[in-house]
Coordinates of C-alpha atoms in Angstrom, one line a residue:
M1 CA 0.3 2.9 15.1
S2 CA 3.6 1.1 15.1
G3 CA 4.7 -2.5 15.0
A4 CA 6.6 -1.9 18.2
A5 CA 3.3 -0.9 20.0
L6 CA 1.6 -4.1 18.8
R7 CA 4.6 -6.2 19.7
A8 CA 4.7 -4.8 23.2
L9 CA 1.1 -5.8 23.8
H10 CA 2.2 -9.5 23.6
H11 CA 4.6 -9.3 26.6
G12 CA 4.3 -8.8 30.3
R13 CA 0.8 -10.1 30.5
A14 CA -0.8 -11.9 33.4
A15 CA -1.7 -15.5 32.6
D16 CA -5.4 -14.9 32.7
D17 CA -5.1 -11.7 30.6
P18 CA -4.0 -12.7 27.1
L19 CA -4.0 -10.2 24.3
V20 CA -7.5 -10.7 22.8
L21 CA -7.7 -9.6 19.2
P22 CA -11.2 -9.5 17.7
G23 CA -11.4 -10.2 14.0
P24 CA -13.2 -7.4 12.0
W25 CA -14.2 -8.2 8.4
D26 CA -15.0 -4.6 7.4
A27 CA -14.7 -1.0 8.5
E28 CA -17.9 -0.9 10.6
S29 CA -17.1 -4.1 12.5
A30 CA -13.6 -2.7 13.1
R31 CA -15.0 0.5 14.6
I32 CA -17.3 -1.5 16.9
F33 CA -14.5 -3.6 18.3
A34 CA -12.2 -0.6 18.7
A35 CA -14.9 1.4 20.4
A36 CA -15.4 -1.5 22.9
G37 CA -11.9 -0.9 24.1
F38 CA -9.8 -3.6 22.4
P39 CA -6.2 -2.4 22.0
A40 CA -5.6 -4.0 18.7
L41 CA -7.4 -6.0 16.0
A42 CA -6.6 -9.0 13.8
T43 CA -8.3 -9.3 10.4
P44 CA -9.5 -12.8 9.5
S45 CA -9.0 -14.0 6.0
A46 CA -12.1 -16.2 6.2
G47 CA -14.3 -13.4 7.5
I48 CA -13.1 -11.0 4.8
A49 CA -13.5 -13.6 2.1
A50 CA -17.1 -14.3 3.1
S51 CA -17.9 -10.6 3.3
L52 CA -16.6 -10.2 -0.3
G53 CA -18.4 -13.2 -1.6
Y54 CA -15.4 -15.6 -1.8
A55 CA -14.7 -19.0 -0.3
D56 CA -12.0 -19.0 2.3
G57 CA -8.6 -19.1 0.6
S58 CA -9.8 -17.8 -2.7
T59 CA -9.9 -14.0 -2.2
P60 CA -7.9 -12.2 -4.9
P61 CA -4.9 -10.5 -3.3
D62 CA -5.8 -7.0 -4.5
E63 CA -9.2 -7.3 -2.8
M64 CA -7.7 -8.7 0.4
F65 CA -5.2 -5.8 0.7
A66 CA -7.9 -3.3 -0.1
A67 CA -10.2 -4.7 2.6
V68 CA -7.4 -4.6 5.1
A69 CA -6.7 -1.0 4.2
R70 CA -10.3 0.0 4.7
I71 CA -10.2 -1.6 8.2
V72 CA -7.0 0.1 9.1
R73 CA -8.3 3.5 8.0
A74 CA -11.4 3.1 10.2
V75 CA -9.7 2.7 13.5
D76 CA -6.9 4.2 15.6
V77 CA -5.6 1.0 17.1
P78 CA -2.9 -1.4 15.6
V79 CA -4.2 -3.9 13.0
T80 CA -2.5 -7.1 12.1
A81 CA -3.7 -8.9 8.9
D82 CA -4.2 -12.5 8.1
L83 CA -2.6 -12.9 4.7
E84 CA -2.9 -16.6 4.4
A85 CA 0.4 -17.9 2.9
G86 CA 1.3 -14.5 1.4
Y87 CA -0.2 -15.1 -2.1
G88 CA 3.1 -16.1 -3.6
L89 CA 4.4 -12.6 -3.5
P90 CA 8.1 -12.0 -3.1
A91 CA 9.0 -10.9 0.4
R92 CA 9.8 -7.3 -0.4
E93 CA 6.6 -6.8 -2.4
L94 CA 4.5 -8.5 0.3
V95 CA 6.0 -6.2 2.9
E96 CA 5.5 -3.1 0.7
R97 CA 1.8 -4.1 0.2
I98 CA 1.3 -4.6 3.9
A99 CA 2.8 -1.2 4.7
A100 CA 0.6 0.4 2.1
T101 CA -2.5 -0.9 4.0
G102 CA -1.3 0.6 7.2
A103 CA -1.3 -2.8 9.0
V104 CA 1.6 -3.3 11.4
G105 CA 1.4 -7.1 11.7
C106 CA 0.7 -10.1 9.5
N107 CA -0.2 -13.8 9.9
I108 CA 1.6 -16.1 7.5
E109 CA 0.7 -19.8 7.4
D110 CA 2.8 -22.8 6.4
S111 CA 0.2 -24.6 4.4
D112 CA 0.7 -25.1 0.6
H113 CA -2.7 -24.5 -0.8
R114 CA -1.8 -26.1 -4.1
T115 CA -1.1 -29.5 -2.5
G116 CA -3.1 -29.3 0.7
T117 CA 0.0 -30.2 2.7
L118 CA 2.5 -28.5 5.0
T119 CA 5.2 -26.4 3.4
D120 CA 8.7 -27.6 3.8
T121 CA 10.0 -26.3 7.2
G122 CA 13.3 -24.9 5.8
R123 CA 11.6 -23.2 2.9
Q124 CA 9.0 -21.6 5.2
A125 CA 11.7 -20.5 7.6
D126 CA 13.6 -18.9 4.7
R127 CA 10.5 -17.1 3.6
L128 CA 9.9 -15.7 7.1
A129 CA 13.5 -14.6 7.3
E130 CA 13.1 -12.8 4.0
I131 CA 10.0 -11.1 5.2
R132 CA 11.8 -10.0 8.4
A133 CA 14.8 -8.7 6.5
A134 CA 12.5 -6.7 4.2
A135 CA 10.4 -5.3 7.0
G136 CA 13.0 -4.7 9.7
G137 CA 11.4 -4.3 13.1
D138 CA 8.3 -2.5 11.7
L139 CA 6.2 -5.6 11.2
V140 CA 4.9 -8.1 13.8
I141 CA 5.1 -11.5 12.2
N142 CA 2.7 -14.2 13.5
A143 CA 4.0 -17.5 12.1
R144 CA 1.1 -19.9 11.8
T145 CA 1.8 -23.6 11.7
D146 CA -0.9 -25.9 10.5
V147 CA 0.5 -29.1 12.1
F148 CA -2.6 -29.7 14.3
L149 CA -5.0 -28.6 11.5
R150 CA -3.5 -31.0 9.0
G151 CA -3.1 -33.7 11.6
A152 CA -6.7 -33.6 12.8
G153 CA -8.3 -37.0 12.3
G154 CA -5.1 -38.5 11.0
D155 CA -2.7 -41.2 12.2
T156 CA -0.2 -38.8 13.8
D157 CA -0.6 -38.9 17.6
L158 CA -0.6 -35.8 19.8
A159 CA 2.9 -36.2 21.0
E160 CA 4.2 -36.3 17.4
Q161 CA 2.2 -33.2 16.5
V162 CA 3.6 -31.3 19.5
A163 CA 7.1 -32.3 18.5
E164 CA 6.6 -31.2 14.9
A165 CA 5.0 -27.9 16.0
V166 CA 8.0 -27.3 18.3
R167 CA 10.5 -28.1 15.6
R168 CA 8.8 -25.7 13.2
G169 CA 8.2 -23.1 15.9
L170 CA 11.9 -23.0 16.8
R171 CA 12.9 -22.6 13.1
Y172 CA 10.3 -19.8 12.7
A173 CA 11.5 -18.1 15.8
A174 CA 15.1 -18.2 14.6
A175 CA 13.9 -16.7 11.3
G176 CA 12.5 -13.6 13.1
A177 CA 8.9 -14.5 13.9
D178 CA 7.4 -12.5 16.9
C179 CA 4.7 -15.0 17.7
V180 CA 3.8 -18.6 16.8
Y181 CA 0.3 -19.7 15.9
P182 CA -0.2 -23.5 16.2
I183 CA -3.8 -23.3 15.0
L184 CA -6.2 -25.8 16.7
A185 CA -3.5 -26.9 19.1
P186 CA -5.4 -28.6 22.1
P187 CA -5.4 -26.2 25.1
Q188 CA -3.5 -28.7 27.2
V189 CA -0.4 -28.4 25.1
L190 CA -0.2 -24.6 24.8
R191 CA 2.0 -24.1 27.8
E192 CA 4.5 -26.7 26.6
L193 CA 4.6 -25.1 23.1
A194 CA 5.2 -21.7 24.6
D195 CA 7.9 -22.9 26.9
R196 CA 9.7 -25.0 24.4
I197 CA 9.5 -22.5 21.5
G198 CA 10.2 -19.4 23.6
L199 CA 7.8 -17.1 21.8
P200 CA 4.3 -15.9 22.6
V201 CA 1.7 -18.4 21.4
N202 CA -1.5 -17.5 19.6
A203 CA -4.5 -19.7 20.3
I204 CA -7.8 -19.7 18.5
A205 CA -11.0 -19.4 20.5
V206 CA -13.8 -21.6 19.0
P207 CA -17.5 -22.0 19.8
G208 CA -17.9 -24.4 22.7
G209 CA -14.2 -24.2 23.5
P210 CA -12.3 -22.5 26.4
A211 CA -12.8 -18.8 26.8
P212 CA -10.0 -16.4 26.0
R213 CA -9.0 -16.1 29.7
E214 CA -8.9 -19.9 30.0
L215 CA -6.7 -20.1 26.9
G216 CA -4.4 -17.5 28.5
T217 CA -4.2 -19.6 31.7
A218 CA -3.4 -22.6 29.5
G219 CA -0.4 -20.8 28.0
A220 CA -1.6 -18.6 25.2
S221 CA -0.3 -15.0 25.2
R222 CA -2.6 -14.0 22.3
V223 CA -6.1 -15.1 21.3
T224 CA -7.8 -14.7 18.0
F225 CA -11.0 -16.0 16.5
G226 CA -10.5 -16.8 12.9
G227 CA -13.7 -16.2 11.0
G228 CA -15.8 -17.1 14.0
L229 CA -17.0 -13.6 14.9
H230 CA -18.1 -13.0 11.4
R231 CA -20.1 -16.3 11.4
R232 CA -21.7 -15.3 14.7
A233 CA -22.7 -11.9 13.3
M234 CA -24.1 -13.6 10.2
D235 CA -26.2 -15.9 12.4
G236 CA -27.8 -12.7 13.8
V237 CA -28.5 -11.5 10.2
R238 CA -29.9 -14.9 9.3
A239 CA -32.3 -14.7 12.3
V240 CA -33.4 -11.3 11.2
A241 CA -34.0 -12.5 7.6
E242 CA -36.1 -15.5 8.9
A243 CA -38.1 -13.2 11.1
L244 CA -38.8 -10.9 8.1
R245 CA -39.7 -13.8 5.9
N246 CA -42.1 -15.1 8.5
G247 CA -43.8 -11.7 8.9

């Protein structure tokens, strides 16, 4: 599957029909989602980390790339991979390693895990531009910004967060991103973000929040789930374990 095929799925969609990308954490879950008819999949770093026995954000790069490769091999639909902040790899090496897995898209976030803060906008835009230059048009880049994640519970008001997300989104768009992912952006600002940035916007569906169709109507062109589907599946396993323990 090509990056062009995945990219095309983001465009020309009805407002109530966003691109819904389930998040498989292993080959079997990928097969199940593909068999259900989803046209593409998006691996979650948190779900893969948990399935491999790591805390979110601490999966060794070699194990993450190997897990993505197993998922890609298991299905015949395009796969995009959450690769956190890119593991500090130079752009060309990162692109080569993505290509080796067979994934045709990647999610790159603008958090600095060493400091727990947002990466400088210019530096992140430069990194995205380097990734785009190394990949050409073969890779769909989903540029995640953690403005709303980092601002949750802080002193920054929503209007300031929107302004910063737009500022970053425009820089990332100019650097070659295909999609912007303002994770945890309130649904009521999705349309404004999409209109002002000018790229498809990825929204996350969370338990108790709006359904994917509602997020689409609110302005999202693409909906992902983070590690939520893995957690939901593990709730089922936990229930089985408790039933077995109780006889």
